Short mmCIF file of C-alpha atoms and ligand atoms in Angstrom, two decimals:
data_model
loop_
_atom_site.label_atom_id
_atom_site.label_comp_id
_atom_site.label_asym_id
_atom_site.label_seq_id
_atom_site.Cartn_x
_atom_site.Cartn_y
_atom_site.Cartn_z
CA MET F 10 -68.55 -20.73 25.99
CA LYS F 11 -65.23 -19.59 24.20
CA ALA F 12 -62.05 -20.56 26.12
CA LYS F 13 -60.41 -17.46 27.52
CA ILE F 14 -56.55 -17.25 26.60
CA PHE F 15 -54.01 -14.82 27.98
CA ILE F 16 -50.77 -14.51 26.64
CA ASP F 17 -48.47 -13.08 29.46
CA GLY F 18 -45.60 -11.45 27.52
CA GLU F 19 -47.65 -10.81 24.53
CA HIS F 20 -45.58 -7.92 23.48
CA GLY F 21 -42.35 -10.03 23.31
CA THR F 22 -40.82 -11.95 20.35
CA THR F 23 -42.56 -15.41 21.24
CA GLY F 24 -45.82 -13.73 22.52
CA LEU F 25 -46.21 -11.59 19.55
CA GLN F 26 -45.98 -14.65 17.05
CA ILE F 27 -48.49 -16.69 19.35
CA ARG F 28 -51.10 -13.59 19.14
CA THR F 29 -50.27 -13.37 15.26
CA ARG F 30 -51.33 -17.13 14.89
CA MET F 31 -54.40 -16.69 17.08
CA ALA F 32 -55.49 -13.40 15.45
CA ASP F 33 -58.20 -14.97 13.23
CA ARG F 34 -59.43 -17.75 15.82
CA ARG F 35 -63.14 -17.41 16.52
CA ASP F 36 -63.29 -20.31 18.89
CA VAL F 37 -61.23 -18.53 21.56
CA GLU F 38 -61.35 -15.06 23.48
CA LEU F 39 -58.03 -13.54 23.48
CA LEU F 40 -57.53 -11.48 26.78
CA SER F 41 -55.13 -8.58 26.27
CA ILE F 42 -52.81 -6.18 28.34
CA PRO F 43 -51.88 -2.84 26.82
CA GLU F 44 -48.03 -2.87 26.01
CA ALA F 45 -47.48 -0.04 28.46
CA GLU F 46 -49.16 -2.07 31.10
CA ARG F 47 -47.01 -5.34 30.28
CA ARG F 48 -45.24 -5.31 33.59
CA ASN F 49 -48.09 -4.15 35.71
CA ALA F 50 -48.24 -7.14 38.42
CA ALA F 51 -51.78 -6.53 39.57
CA LEU F 52 -53.23 -6.32 36.13
CA ARG F 53 -51.34 -9.55 34.92
CA GLU F 54 -52.42 -11.35 38.19
CA ASP F 55 -56.11 -10.50 37.36
CA LEU F 56 -55.83 -11.35 33.76
CA LEU F 57 -53.81 -14.64 34.62
CA ASN F 58 -56.78 -15.87 36.90
CA THR F 59 -59.48 -14.90 34.49
CA ALA F 60 -57.90 -17.14 31.73
CA ASP F 61 -58.76 -20.70 31.24
CA VAL F 62 -55.26 -21.24 29.66
CA ALA F 63 -52.45 -18.72 30.24
CA ILE F 64 -49.55 -18.81 27.87
CA LEU F 65 -46.43 -17.41 29.53
CA CYS F 66 -43.70 -15.91 27.17
CA LEU F 67 -41.73 -14.48 29.91
CA PRO F 68 -38.10 -14.78 31.18
CA ASP F 69 -37.61 -17.68 33.51
CA GLU F 70 -38.04 -15.71 36.84
CA ALA F 71 -41.08 -13.79 35.54
CA SER F 72 -42.50 -17.18 34.60
CA ARG F 73 -42.09 -18.64 38.09
CA GLU F 74 -43.78 -15.57 39.55
CA ALA F 75 -46.57 -16.04 37.16
CA VAL F 76 -47.18 -19.59 38.05
CA LYS F 77 -47.42 -18.48 41.78
CA MET F 78 -50.00 -16.03 40.93
CA VAL F 79 -52.36 -18.88 39.75
CA SER F 80 -51.14 -21.54 41.82
CA GLY F 81 -54.10 -21.61 44.14
CA ASN F 82 -56.65 -21.38 41.10
CA ASN F 83 -57.07 -24.93 39.66
CA LYS F 84 -59.31 -23.46 36.82
CA VAL F 85 -56.29 -21.87 35.07
CA ARG F 86 -54.20 -24.19 32.89
CA VAL F 87 -50.61 -22.98 31.92
CA ILE F 88 -48.30 -23.25 28.85
CA ASP F 89 -44.94 -21.90 29.77
CA THR F 90 -42.53 -21.09 26.95
CA SER F 91 -39.55 -20.42 29.27
CA THR F 92 -37.01 -22.89 30.57
CA ALA F 93 -38.15 -22.81 34.16
CA TYR F 94 -40.29 -25.92 34.15
CA ARG F 95 -39.16 -28.18 31.40
CA VAL F 96 -37.54 -30.95 33.24
CA ASP F 97 -40.10 -30.50 36.37
CA PRO F 98 -41.83 -33.89 36.66
CA GLU F 99 -45.09 -32.16 37.69
CA TRP F 100 -45.26 -30.56 34.11
CA ALA F 101 -45.90 -32.33 30.74
CA TYR F 102 -43.28 -31.78 28.20
CA GLY F 103 -44.86 -30.08 25.29
CA PHE F 104 -43.40 -32.05 22.41
CA ALA F 105 -46.37 -33.90 21.10
CA GLU F 106 -44.48 -36.14 18.64
CA MET F 107 -41.90 -37.11 21.21
CA ASP F 108 -43.62 -40.42 21.64
CA LYS F 109 -47.07 -42.09 21.21
CA ALA F 110 -48.18 -41.22 24.72
CA GLN F 111 -47.08 -37.47 24.72
CA THR F 112 -50.28 -36.04 22.92
CA ASP F 113 -52.63 -37.53 25.64
CA LYS F 114 -50.30 -36.21 28.31
CA ILE F 115 -50.42 -32.83 26.96
CA ARG F 116 -54.11 -33.00 26.42
CA SER F 117 -55.02 -33.66 29.99
CA ALA F 118 -52.35 -31.67 31.71
CA ARG F 119 -52.73 -28.58 33.83
CA PHE F 120 -49.34 -27.54 33.20
CA VAL F 121 -47.50 -27.79 30.04
CA ALA F 122 -43.83 -26.68 29.52
CA ASN F 123 -43.08 -25.89 25.84
CA PRO F 124 -39.76 -27.19 24.71
CA GLY F 125 -36.77 -25.18 24.04
CA CYS F 126 -36.02 -24.66 20.19
CA TYR F 127 -32.83 -26.43 20.05
CA PRO F 128 -33.81 -29.27 22.10
CA THR F 129 -37.02 -29.84 19.81
CA GLY F 130 -34.54 -30.72 17.03
CA ALA F 131 -32.05 -32.53 19.18
CA ILE F 132 -34.62 -34.54 20.95
CA ALA F 133 -36.19 -35.37 17.69
CA LEU F 134 -33.00 -36.88 16.28
CA ILE F 135 -31.77 -38.60 19.35
CA ARG F 136 -34.86 -40.07 21.17
CA PRO F 137 -35.92 -42.56 18.50
CA LEU F 138 -32.18 -44.02 18.16
CA ARG F 139 -32.02 -44.48 21.78
CA GLU F 140 -35.50 -46.28 22.03
CA ALA F 141 -34.42 -48.39 18.90
CA GLY F 142 -31.20 -49.35 21.12
CA LEU F 143 -28.95 -47.74 18.11
CA LEU F 144 -27.27 -45.32 20.33
CA PRO F 145 -25.52 -46.92 23.28
CA ASP F 146 -25.20 -45.20 26.89
CA ALA F 147 -21.60 -44.52 26.55
CA TYR F 148 -21.71 -42.85 23.12
CA PRO F 149 -20.57 -39.31 23.50
CA VAL F 150 -23.22 -37.20 21.69
CA SER F 151 -22.61 -33.66 20.38
CA VAL F 152 -25.13 -31.20 19.14
CA ASN F 153 -24.12 -28.44 16.81
CA ALA F 154 -26.62 -25.71 15.88
CA VAL F 155 -27.27 -22.52 14.26
CA SER F 156 -30.34 -20.30 14.96
CA GLY F 157 -31.84 -17.24 13.62
CA TYR F 158 -31.16 -14.21 15.76
CA THR F 159 -34.90 -13.84 17.08
CA GLY F 160 -33.81 -16.74 19.28
CA GLY F 161 -32.31 -14.32 21.62
CA GLY F 162 -35.56 -12.29 22.05
CA LYS F 163 -35.89 -8.38 21.80
CA GLN F 164 -32.53 -7.65 23.15
CA LEU F 165 -30.49 -9.69 20.57
CA ILE F 166 -32.98 -8.60 17.73
CA ALA F 167 -32.04 -4.90 18.80
CA GLN F 168 -28.21 -5.77 18.84
CA MET F 169 -28.47 -7.31 15.34
CA GLU F 170 -30.80 -4.84 13.74
CA ASP F 171 -29.90 -1.46 15.50
CA PRO F 172 -26.42 -0.24 14.60
CA ASN F 173 -26.77 2.43 17.17
CA HIS F 174 -27.55 0.01 19.94
CA PRO F 175 -24.78 0.51 22.52
CA GLU F 176 -24.09 -3.39 22.23
CA ALA F 177 -24.54 -3.60 18.46
CA LEU F 178 -23.28 -6.52 16.67
CA SER F 179 -22.17 -6.32 13.14
CA VAL F 180 -20.74 -10.05 12.65
CA ASN F 181 -22.87 -12.46 10.43
CA HIS F 182 -22.24 -15.63 12.39
CA PHE F 183 -21.02 -16.23 15.98
CA LEU F 184 -20.56 -19.25 18.46
CA TYR F 185 -21.82 -18.59 22.02
CA GLY F 186 -22.37 -20.72 24.93
CA LEU F 187 -18.67 -21.48 25.01
CA THR F 188 -18.61 -22.59 28.72
CA LEU F 189 -20.84 -25.59 27.30
CA LYS F 190 -23.33 -25.04 30.19
CA HIS F 191 -26.23 -23.98 27.85
CA LYS F 192 -29.71 -23.95 29.65
CA HIS F 193 -31.11 -26.34 27.24
CA ILE F 194 -28.85 -29.12 27.98
CA PRO F 195 -31.04 -30.53 30.94
CA GLU F 196 -33.99 -31.31 28.71
CA MET F 197 -32.02 -32.50 25.67
CA THR F 198 -30.58 -35.07 28.12
CA THR F 199 -33.74 -35.98 30.00
CA TYR F 200 -36.22 -36.32 26.81
CA GLY F 201 -33.34 -37.40 24.51
CA LYS F 202 -33.06 -40.35 27.13
CA LEU F 203 -29.41 -39.86 27.22
CA ALA F 204 -27.17 -41.33 29.97
CA GLY F 205 -24.93 -38.26 30.25
CA ALA F 206 -25.07 -34.55 28.95
CA PRO F 207 -24.52 -34.00 25.25
CA LEU F 208 -21.78 -31.49 24.11
CA PHE F 209 -23.89 -28.66 22.92
CA ALA F 210 -22.23 -25.92 20.61
CA PRO F 211 -24.89 -23.18 19.63
CA SER F 212 -24.48 -20.33 17.20
CA VAL F 213 -26.50 -17.58 15.71
CA GLY F 214 -26.67 -16.37 12.17
CA ARG F 215 -27.64 -12.79 10.62
CA PHE F 216 -31.16 -14.15 9.61
CA PRO F 217 -34.14 -13.63 11.63
CA GLN F 218 -36.09 -17.01 11.82
CA GLY F 219 -34.82 -20.56 11.18
CA MET F 220 -32.67 -23.13 12.75
CA ILE F 221 -30.36 -26.16 11.89
CA VAL F 222 -29.69 -28.77 14.63
CA GLN F 223 -27.00 -31.39 13.81
CA VAL F 224 -25.96 -34.58 15.62
CA PRO F 225 -23.07 -36.24 13.91
CA LEU F 226 -22.46 -39.73 14.49
CA HIS F 227 -19.53 -42.11 14.01
CA LEU F 228 -21.18 -45.47 13.35
CA ALA F 229 -18.20 -47.41 14.84
CA GLY F 230 -19.58 -46.15 18.18
CA LEU F 231 -23.10 -47.13 17.77
CA ALA F 232 -24.78 -50.54 18.35
CA GLU F 233 -24.18 -53.26 16.10
CA GLY F 234 -26.43 -53.06 12.99
CA ALA F 235 -26.44 -49.25 13.11
CA SER F 236 -26.16 -47.97 9.47
CA LEU F 237 -27.51 -45.00 7.35
CA GLU F 238 -30.36 -47.16 6.52
CA THR F 239 -31.29 -48.57 10.10
CA ILE F 240 -31.06 -45.09 11.56
CA HIS F 241 -33.37 -43.55 8.81
CA ALA F 242 -35.83 -46.49 9.43
CA ALA F 243 -35.74 -45.85 13.19
CA LEU F 244 -36.78 -42.09 12.58
CA VAL F 245 -39.46 -42.99 10.00
CA ALA F 246 -41.26 -45.64 12.31
CA HIS F 247 -41.05 -43.28 15.25
CA TYR F 248 -42.83 -40.40 13.36
CA ALA F 249 -45.24 -42.38 11.31
CA GLY F 250 -48.72 -41.21 11.49
CA GLN F 251 -48.31 -37.69 12.18
CA SER F 252 -48.07 -34.53 10.07
CA ILE F 253 -45.66 -31.99 11.84
CA VAL F 254 -42.33 -33.85 11.65
CA GLU F 255 -41.31 -35.10 8.39
CA VAL F 256 -38.51 -37.53 7.85
CA VAL F 257 -37.06 -36.76 4.51
CA SER F 258 -36.33 -39.95 2.37
CA LEU F 259 -32.58 -40.99 1.93
CA GLU F 260 -33.00 -40.39 -1.77
CA ASP F 261 -34.06 -36.99 -1.52
CA SER F 262 -31.52 -36.06 1.15
CA ALA F 263 -28.72 -37.57 -0.93
CA ALA F 264 -29.76 -35.38 -3.92
CA LEU F 265 -29.44 -32.25 -1.80
CA PRO F 266 -26.46 -29.91 -2.56
CA ARG F 267 -26.98 -27.94 0.71
CA VAL F 268 -29.45 -27.32 3.70
CA ASP F 269 -31.01 -23.76 3.83
CA ALA F 270 -31.28 -22.72 7.65
CA GLU F 271 -34.21 -20.41 6.68
CA GLU F 272 -36.17 -22.94 4.74
CA LEU F 273 -38.79 -23.51 7.40
CA ALA F 274 -38.95 -19.73 8.49
CA GLY F 275 -42.67 -18.96 9.08
CA LYS F 276 -43.65 -22.39 9.23
CA ASP F 277 -44.64 -24.69 12.26
CA THR F 278 -43.39 -27.94 10.81
CA MET F 279 -39.95 -29.82 11.20
CA LYS F 280 -37.85 -31.76 8.77
CA LEU F 281 -35.34 -34.44 9.64
CA PHE F 282 -32.67 -35.71 7.50
CA VAL F 283 -30.05 -38.46 7.62
CA PHE F 284 -27.01 -37.73 5.57
CA GLY F 285 -24.31 -40.03 4.79
CA GLN F 286 -23.00 -42.82 2.18
CA LYS F 287 -24.25 -46.26 1.90
CA GLY F 288 -21.60 -48.24 3.61
CA GLY F 289 -19.74 -45.12 5.02
CA ALA F 290 -18.43 -44.47 8.46
CA HIS F 291 -20.36 -41.74 9.47
CA VAL F 292 -23.95 -40.17 9.43
CA ASN F 293 -25.00 -36.74 10.13
CA LEU F 294 -28.57 -36.24 11.64
CA VAL F 295 -30.09 -32.80 10.84
CA ALA F 296 -33.23 -31.23 12.01
CA LEU F 297 -34.62 -28.13 10.28
CA LEU F 298 -37.03 -25.92 12.00
CA ASP F 299 -38.07 -22.29 12.62
CA ASN F 300 -36.95 -21.38 16.22
CA LEU F 301 -40.18 -19.40 16.50
CA GLY F 302 -42.24 -21.99 14.82
CA LYS F 303 -42.10 -25.52 15.93
CA GLY F 304 -39.28 -24.21 18.13
CA ALA F 305 -41.49 -22.01 20.29
CA SER F 306 -44.73 -20.09 19.18
CA GLY F 307 -45.95 -22.95 16.74
CA ALA F 308 -45.50 -25.58 19.24
CA ALA F 309 -47.41 -23.39 22.01
CA VAL F 310 -50.34 -22.96 19.73
CA GLN F 311 -50.31 -26.81 18.91
CA ASN F 312 -50.33 -27.54 22.65
CA LEU F 313 -52.99 -24.91 23.35
CA ASP F 314 -55.06 -26.93 20.78
CA LEU F 315 -54.41 -30.06 22.33
CA MET F 316 -55.53 -28.81 25.75
CA LEU F 317 -58.68 -27.24 24.43
CA SER F 318 -59.55 -30.67 22.91
CA ALA F 319 -59.59 -32.30 26.22
N1 NDP V 30 -37.17 -16.44 20.96
C1 NDP V 30 -37.45 -17.64 20.70
O1 NDP V 30 -36.88 -18.14 19.61
C2 NDP V 30 -37.62 -18.54 21.81
C3 NDP V 30 -38.06 -18.08 23.12
N2 NDP V 30 -38.28 -18.94 24.08
C4 NDP V 30 -38.69 -18.37 25.48
O2 NDP V 30 -39.90 -17.62 25.55
C5 NDP V 30 -39.62 -16.74 26.51
C6 NDP V 30 -39.95 -15.38 26.00
O3 NDP V 30 -38.72 -15.07 25.17
P1 NDP V 30 -38.71 -14.08 23.99
O4 NDP V 30 -40.19 -13.91 23.47
O5 NDP V 30 -37.81 -14.32 23.04
O6 NDP V 30 -38.20 -12.71 24.79
P2 NDP V 30 -38.61 -11.28 24.53
O7 NDP V 30 -37.38 -10.51 25.31
O8 NDP V 30 -38.65 -10.85 23.20
O9 NDP V 30 -39.85 -10.97 25.06
C7 NDP V 30 -40.26 -11.21 26.47
C8 NDP V 30 -41.36 -10.31 27.03
O10 NDP V 30 -41.63 -10.44 28.48
C9 NDP V 30 -41.85 -9.17 28.98
N3 NDP V 30 -41.33 -9.21 30.33
C10 NDP V 30 -39.93 -9.37 30.93
N4 NDP V 30 -39.97 -9.53 32.26
C11 NDP V 30 -41.43 -9.34 32.58
C12 NDP V 30 -41.95 -9.24 33.92
N5 NDP V 30 -41.26 -9.26 35.05
N6 NDP V 30 -43.18 -9.10 33.89
C13 NDP V 30 -43.90 -8.86 32.70
N7 NDP V 30 -43.37 -8.91 31.63
C14 NDP V 30 -42.13 -9.18 31.60
C15 NDP V 30 -40.80 -8.35 28.33
O11 NDP V 30 -41.09 -7.02 28.41
P3 NDP V 30 -39.93 -5.67 28.29
O12 NDP V 30 -40.15 -5.52 26.80
O13 NDP V 30 -40.39 -4.86 29.23
O14 NDP V 30 -38.59 -6.58 28.54
C16 NDP V 30 -41.28 -8.88 26.66
O15 NDP V 30 -42.39 -8.13 26.15
C17 NDP V 30 -38.36 -16.89 27.29
O16 NDP V 30 -38.45 -17.70 28.43
C18 NDP V 30 -37.44 -17.58 26.06
O17 NDP V 30 -36.52 -18.42 26.68
C19 NDP V 30 -38.47 -20.27 23.84
C20 NDP V 30 -38.18 -20.70 22.57
C21 NDP V 30 -37.72 -19.95 21.63
C1 X2W V 31 -30.30 -17.55 19.84
C2 X2W V 31 -30.48 -17.68 21.13
O1 X2W V 31 -29.95 -16.76 21.93
N1 X2W V 31 -31.25 -18.68 21.62
C3 X2W V 31 -31.74 -18.76 23.05
C4 X2W V 31 -32.49 -19.97 23.07
C5 X2W V 31 -33.80 -19.56 22.45
C6 X2W V 31 -34.57 -19.30 23.87
O2 X2W V 31 -34.72 -18.37 24.58
O3 X2W V 31 -35.33 -20.33 24.04
P1 X2W V 31 -35.68 -21.06 25.16
O4 X2W V 31 -36.64 -20.57 26.13
O5 X2W V 31 -36.00 -22.40 24.75
O6 X2W V 31 -34.37 -21.35 26.15
C7 X2W V 31 -30.37 -18.93 23.87
O7 X2W V 31 -29.48 -19.80 23.41
O8 X2W V 31 -30.46 -18.68 25.22
#
C-alpha cells in the first residue's frame, strides 16, 4: 500500500517546494487541503490523522498545535520544518550527514525535526572540527551568512517583490537579527557541539533562493596542528561516502575568484569550501546551499525517504 503523506502548510513557501518535489512520485499518495481551507483546524486534524507521515510547514506555534492533534495517534510520523522541536531530545534532528549514526536515527524516528537553513551550513562546517579536536571549547565562533529572501516565507517575499506592499523593502541587502538572539542559535550550539553560543550575523540579499554561511577562523586560537590542510582533511573524512555534501578540493577552492550565493539555487546539495593560504594565519570556512533545498524542502524530502525506507 502507498504511504499517505500530508503536507500541512502546503500552500506556503516550504510546503509548495516539497509538493513540487513530490509531484511525480508514484510510490506515495499525497493528501491535499484546498488553499482556501488551509487554516481549517478540523479538516487539518482529519488529514493529519489519516497520514502515515505528516510534514509540517507552519510557523512554530501552529506546528505545536499540529503535533498535539496527532499526539495520541502512534501511526502518524511527523517531519516538522519549524524551529519548535529542533533541540528537543525526543525528536531526531533531520541532518542525515551530521554523523554516521544520524541516517539510522532518522529512518526509525517517529518525530523528525528538519534543520534550519543557516544551521545546516554552520553545523556542517563546525561539527567535524569539534569532533576532530581542532576547535577548542574556548574558541569564540562567529557565523556570518546571507540568505535569499524566500527564507523569510510569504511575508518577506511579498515585501521584497511587491512595491505596493505597505512594508515594501527596496534595499538590495540588509543585516537583521541585530540583537544577536536569532532562533537558530540553540541548534547551531547543540549540533555544532559547541561549548557556548556562536555569534550569528545573518543577512538577506535581493535574490530568491541561495545561501552562503561563513565561519572565519584565526588559526592561532585553534588546537595545535590546525592548518588549512588539516581542517580540510577533517571535513573530507567526515563527509566520505555520501553524495549530498561535497567538500570542494583545496586546489579548486584556491582557483575561485568568487563564490556565488545562487550557485546551488534549485538544488538539494551543499558545497563546503576551506579558503586561505598555505602557512597563513586564517582560514574561512564556507557552506553554499539553497535555503529552500538542503536548507528546508530538499532536506524534508530526504528525511521522508529515509523514514519510508524503515
Ligand atoms: N523559507 C525557508 O527558507 C525556510 C523555512 N523554514 C520553516 O518552514 C516553516 C514554514 O515557513 P515558510 O514556508 O517559509 O512560511 P510561509 O509563510 O511561506 O508559509 C507558511 C504556511 O503556513 C500557513 N499557516 C500559518 N499559520 C497557520 C495555522 N495556524 N494553521 C494552518 N496553516 C497556517 C500559512 O498560511 P497563510 O498564508 O494563511 O499565512 C502558509 O501557507 C516555518 O516554520 C519556517 O521557519 C525552514 C527552513 C527554511
Ligand atoms: C531570511 C530569513 O528571514 N530567514 C529566516 C530563517 C529561515 C526560516 O524561517 O527557517 P527556520 O524554520 O529554519 O527557522 C529567519 O532568519 O528567521
